[in-house]
Every structure is written in structure tokens, then in C-alpha cells.
């Protein structure tokens, strides 16, 4: 209420503040004059002068520390003057903040423009990538069709070569076995023991035994065993078992299988 009843203009507040500063300045000049007067006194003895200087230096250091620890005091205690000074400081702060706000808004506009251009460039790049992806997929489909045709033809050629190679191997194996492992000289037939009236059983060659074992292993790998009957000449069976070419069934000695070399 007192402040509203006794308004102070900014000019009066400045005048009052300047008067107080003049008064404080005069006090400082008086102190400085006293110090100068003390300095112009009669010269003292060197030791006494040094002692005085040391004491003065200590006093100045103590005063310096006191001023460092003191909180700044207000020059004026008039609330009207302080209000006017506060208004000026607030106005300065307001102006500074307005400048900062204007700068920030300008930078934001620039960033928004940059963001808009970047988004536009990103959209263009996405369209280019989509077009390239579609072109790549079309090329892949064409290449796959061509490769399938070529692969199918190559597979047919390879299968034909494999069949020819298989025939050559089979013929070579048959000739080798026929030359080195012929049937017994008694003929390709043998009679069952303990029965002279039963018809003779025709023996099969070693090549035929191997073909039966190979076919059984390939067609039914889950059940590769074949039954050993009288058409299998026992020396051939023992030869295959002894050299690890064939394996006997662990529970049925009348069955054997080809060793899975593959």
C-alpha cells in the first residue's frame, strides 16, 4: 500500500541512487586522503618501517578475506528505488529472452525446412528402391526360368552319363567276377543235403548276389536284409562276410545285408 500511495518515477530513483553513490564516494576519498597523510609522516627507522609494512600487509590480507566472505549489501534501502531498478533489470532480461526466443524460432524454422527436404528425399529414395526391387524380382523370375530349363537339361545329360557309366561299371564288375570268381566246376546246380529226390537248385553267381544286395539296400534301406537260400553258394557268402562286404543279421544267421559304404 505504501508503494502504491508514493510512486517514484524512474528519474527520481536514479537521482536518489546517484546521490547515495556520491556520498559513498566522498567517504572513500576521505579514507584515501587519511592513508596518504599517513604515508607522508616522518620517516621511521628501517626495522620499524618494515615491521609497520608487514603489519599493514597482514591487515590488508585479513580485510581482503573479510570482503571475500561478505555478502554484497544493497546500496539503497529505499524500496521504491529497488523496485524501479528491479523493473529495469527485468526489462533487460525480458529483452534478452525475446532475442533468444527469436533466434530459437528461426533455428526451428530452418530445422523444419531441412526436415521437410529430408523427408521428400527419403520418399524419392523409397520410390527408387521399390522400382529397383520390382525390376530385380522380374529379372530373378526370368533367370530362374532360364536356369530351370538349363538345369533340367544338364540333369538329363548327367543322368544319361551316369547310366552309361553305371552300365560300364556293371559290365566291368561282371567280367571281373566271372573271371576270378566262377561257379564251382560241378556246375551251376547243387542238390540239397539229406534229400536226393528233391530237384537241384541253380546257383547264382557272385555278381548276381552283389546286385541283389545292392538293389535291396537302395530300394528298402529300412529293411536291407535278404534271405540266404540254397542258391547262394556258401563260399561266396563266407567271402562277403569275411571281408566286410556284407553283414549277417544279428538275430537271424540266414539273413544278410550289404555294408552301407555310402
XYZ file of C-alpha atoms in Angstrom:
262
model
C 0.000 0.000 0.000
C 2.801 2.436 0.788
C 4.382 1.775 -2.597
C 1.147 2.476 -4.430
C 0.499 5.654 -2.421
C 4.019 7.062 -3.013
C 5.014 6.171 -6.558
C 8.557 7.034 -7.597
C 9.451 7.813 -11.197
C 12.492 6.152 -12.794
C 14.248 9.541 -12.990
C 13.824 10.258 -9.268
C 15.014 6.768 -8.402
C 18.177 7.249 -10.457
C 18.819 10.653 -8.878
C 18.484 9.233 -5.396
C 20.756 6.322 -6.243
C 23.374 8.676 -7.704
C 23.253 10.830 -4.541
C 23.915 7.791 -2.392
C 26.806 6.765 -4.658
C 28.292 10.305 -4.355
C 28.089 10.119 -0.584
C 29.846 6.732 -0.520
C 32.490 8.007 -2.967
C 33.223 11.029 -0.707
C 33.706 8.681 2.240
C 36.170 6.641 0.196
C 38.091 9.785 -0.769
C 38.363 10.808 2.874
C 39.765 7.387 3.743
C 42.231 7.590 0.859
C 43.371 11.069 1.997
C 43.960 9.748 5.517
C 46.063 6.892 4.083
C 48.097 9.364 2.005
C 48.615 11.524 5.076
C 49.887 8.542 6.993
C 52.309 7.810 4.185
C 53.805 11.321 4.293
C 54.731 11.198 8.006
C 58.332 11.383 9.216
C 60.488 8.538 8.050
C 60.993 5.908 10.650
C 63.819 3.524 11.287
C 64.202 0.825 8.649
C 63.291 -2.020 11.018
C 60.322 -0.152 12.404
C 59.182 0.752 8.880
C 59.481 -2.875 7.761
C 57.536 -4.000 10.796
C 54.789 -1.491 10.064
C 54.638 -2.583 6.440
C 54.334 -6.207 7.485
C 51.556 -5.377 9.897
C 49.771 -3.334 7.216
C 50.103 -6.206 4.735
C 48.593 -8.611 7.264
C 45.762 -6.190 7.968
C 45.059 -5.782 4.243
C 45.092 -9.562 3.759
C 42.654 -10.012 6.636
C 40.430 -7.301 5.224
C 40.614 -8.946 1.770
C 39.442 -12.245 3.204
C 36.624 -10.496 5.034
C 35.470 -8.828 1.835
C 35.624 -12.184 0.042
C 33.379 -13.772 2.659
C 30.906 -10.857 2.971
C 27.679 -10.857 1.093
C 27.079 -7.803 -1.079
C 24.993 -5.128 0.615
C 22.338 -3.106 -1.048
C 23.407 0.439 -1.856
C 19.959 1.816 -1.288
C 17.353 0.769 1.244
C 14.537 2.684 -0.387
C 12.002 0.096 -1.620
C 10.766 2.401 -4.392
C 14.300 2.724 -5.755
C 14.818 -1.036 -5.543
C 11.529 -1.679 -7.357
C 12.468 0.658 -10.203
C 15.919 -0.937 -10.503
C 14.328 -4.390 -10.447
C 11.956 -3.334 -13.212
C 14.881 -2.189 -15.353
C 16.738 -5.455 -14.779
C 13.615 -7.461 -15.565
C 13.105 -5.452 -18.735
C 16.690 -6.228 -19.782
C 16.175 -9.896 -19.025
C 12.914 -9.812 -20.974
C 14.649 -8.258 -23.988
C 17.430 -10.835 -23.825
C 14.922 -13.669 -23.595
C 12.953 -12.272 -26.522
C 16.144 -12.226 -28.591
C 16.900 -15.815 -27.585
C 13.314 -16.830 -28.412
C 13.544 -15.190 -31.826
C 16.841 -16.973 -32.513
C 15.418 -20.327 -31.417
C 12.293 -19.849 -33.532
C 14.433 -19.010 -36.538
C 16.529 -22.135 -35.981
C 13.375 -24.227 -35.577
C 12.041 -22.936 -38.890
C 15.326 -23.808 -40.554
C 15.269 -27.280 -38.994
C 11.673 -27.805 -40.100
C 12.629 -26.846 -43.642
C 15.597 -29.226 -43.538
C 13.350 -31.983 -42.180
C 10.812 -31.407 -44.942
C 13.534 -31.667 -47.603
C 14.961 -34.804 -45.974
C 11.520 -36.441 -45.867
C 10.956 -35.585 -49.519
C 14.358 -37.041 -50.434
C 13.570 -40.142 -48.357
C 10.275 -40.667 -50.198
C 12.029 -40.339 -53.553
C 14.647 -42.858 -52.474
C 11.925 -45.279 -51.363
C 10.210 -44.999 -54.741
C 13.518 -45.671 -56.474
C 14.174 -48.665 -54.224
C 10.683 -50.053 -54.932
C 11.201 -49.691 -58.673
C 14.595 -51.393 -58.477
C 13.146 -54.167 -56.306
C 10.391 -54.871 -58.826
C 12.921 -54.890 -61.653
C 15.144 -57.240 -59.670
C 12.248 -59.616 -58.990
C 11.333 -59.671 -62.679
C 14.926 -60.386 -63.628
C 15.124 -63.115 -60.983
C 11.992 -64.794 -62.308
C 13.373 -64.723 -65.844
C 16.743 -66.022 -64.702
C 15.064 -68.763 -62.668
C 13.057 -69.885 -65.675
C 16.161 -69.979 -67.833
C 18.171 -71.688 -65.121
C 15.429 -74.283 -64.593
C 15.460 -75.104 -68.276
C 19.236 -75.288 -68.329
C 19.381 -77.221 -65.067
C 16.812 -79.716 -66.270
C 18.737 -80.283 -69.472
C 22.008 -80.577 -67.542
C 20.434 -83.070 -65.145
C 19.181 -85.139 -68.041
C 22.627 -85.139 -69.597
C 24.208 -86.083 -66.281
C 21.681 -88.871 -65.706
C 22.367 -90.200 -69.167
C 26.111 -90.128 -68.493
C 25.589 -91.781 -65.109
C 23.521 -94.562 -66.676
C 26.225 -95.188 -69.259
C 28.890 -95.115 -66.537
C 26.818 -97.474 -64.390
C 26.474 -99.908 -67.277
C 30.205 -99.763 -67.879
C 30.931 -100.406 -64.196
C 28.423 -103.241 -64.047
C 29.875 -104.858 -67.131
C 33.437 -104.442 -65.846
C 32.466 -105.836 -62.427
C 30.622 -108.725 -64.038
C 33.591 -109.615 -66.243
C 35.974 -109.359 -63.285
C 33.848 -111.570 -61.047
C 33.162 -114.034 -63.812
C 36.871 -114.355 -64.482
C 38.138 -114.512 -60.912
C 35.121 -115.912 -59.021
C 33.481 -118.517 -61.275
C 30.899 -121.007 -60.106
C 32.129 -124.379 -58.925
C 33.222 -126.828 -61.643
C 30.443 -129.210 -60.703
C 28.011 -126.878 -62.478
C 25.593 -124.124 -61.646
C 23.357 -126.514 -59.699
C 23.562 -128.209 -56.319
C 21.336 -130.720 -54.570
C 20.021 -130.227 -51.086
C 21.523 -132.392 -48.451
C 19.514 -135.186 -46.870
C 17.148 -135.310 -49.897
C 18.315 -136.885 -53.144
C 14.812 -136.862 -54.609
C 14.296 -133.082 -54.480
C 15.128 -131.090 -57.627
C 18.512 -129.391 -57.877
C 18.804 -125.674 -57.042
C 20.567 -123.490 -59.563
C 23.426 -121.473 -58.010
C 23.708 -117.772 -58.724
C 26.956 -116.034 -59.475
C 28.762 -113.665 -57.108
C 27.852 -110.786 -59.396
C 24.154 -111.661 -59.081
C 24.464 -111.873 -55.284
C 26.000 -108.381 -55.162
C 23.289 -106.991 -57.458
C 20.583 -108.436 -55.187
C 22.222 -106.923 -52.075
C 22.717 -103.506 -53.739
C 19.146 -103.383 -55.059
C 17.750 -104.350 -51.667
C 19.782 -101.660 -49.877
C 18.764 -98.929 -52.320
C 15.067 -99.770 -52.641
C 14.353 -100.645 -48.992
C 17.108 -99.054 -46.851
C 14.949 -99.560 -43.742
C 14.951 -103.330 -44.415
C 18.139 -104.148 -46.376
C 18.436 -107.819 -45.343
C 17.994 -110.654 -47.849
C 17.377 -114.310 -47.027
C 20.210 -116.720 -47.790
C 18.775 -119.762 -49.593
C 20.367 -122.728 -51.346
C 21.029 -120.716 -54.490
C 23.720 -118.755 -52.597
C 26.942 -120.745 -52.772
C 28.290 -120.859 -49.160
C 31.910 -119.995 -50.103
C 30.663 -116.777 -51.755
C 28.629 -115.908 -48.664
C 31.611 -116.504 -46.378
C 33.808 -114.441 -48.708
C 31.451 -111.450 -48.491
C 31.104 -111.740 -44.696
C 34.813 -112.281 -44.039
C 35.954 -109.212 -45.969
C 33.233 -106.928 -44.545
C 31.336 -106.540 -47.803
C 28.200 -107.981 -46.220
C 26.908 -108.255 -42.659
C 24.879 -111.085 -41.127
C 21.653 -110.298 -39.274
C 22.381 -110.171 -35.517
C 19.377 -112.401 -34.709
C 18.875 -114.444 -37.877
C 22.025 -116.083 -39.349
C 20.122 -116.938 -42.545
C 19.831 -113.268 -43.497
C 22.494 -110.795 -44.522
C 22.777 -107.269 -45.901
C 25.286 -105.198 -47.842
C 27.579 -102.932 -45.823
C 26.375 -99.306 -46.211
C 29.594 -97.924 -47.694
C 27.875 -94.734 -48.835
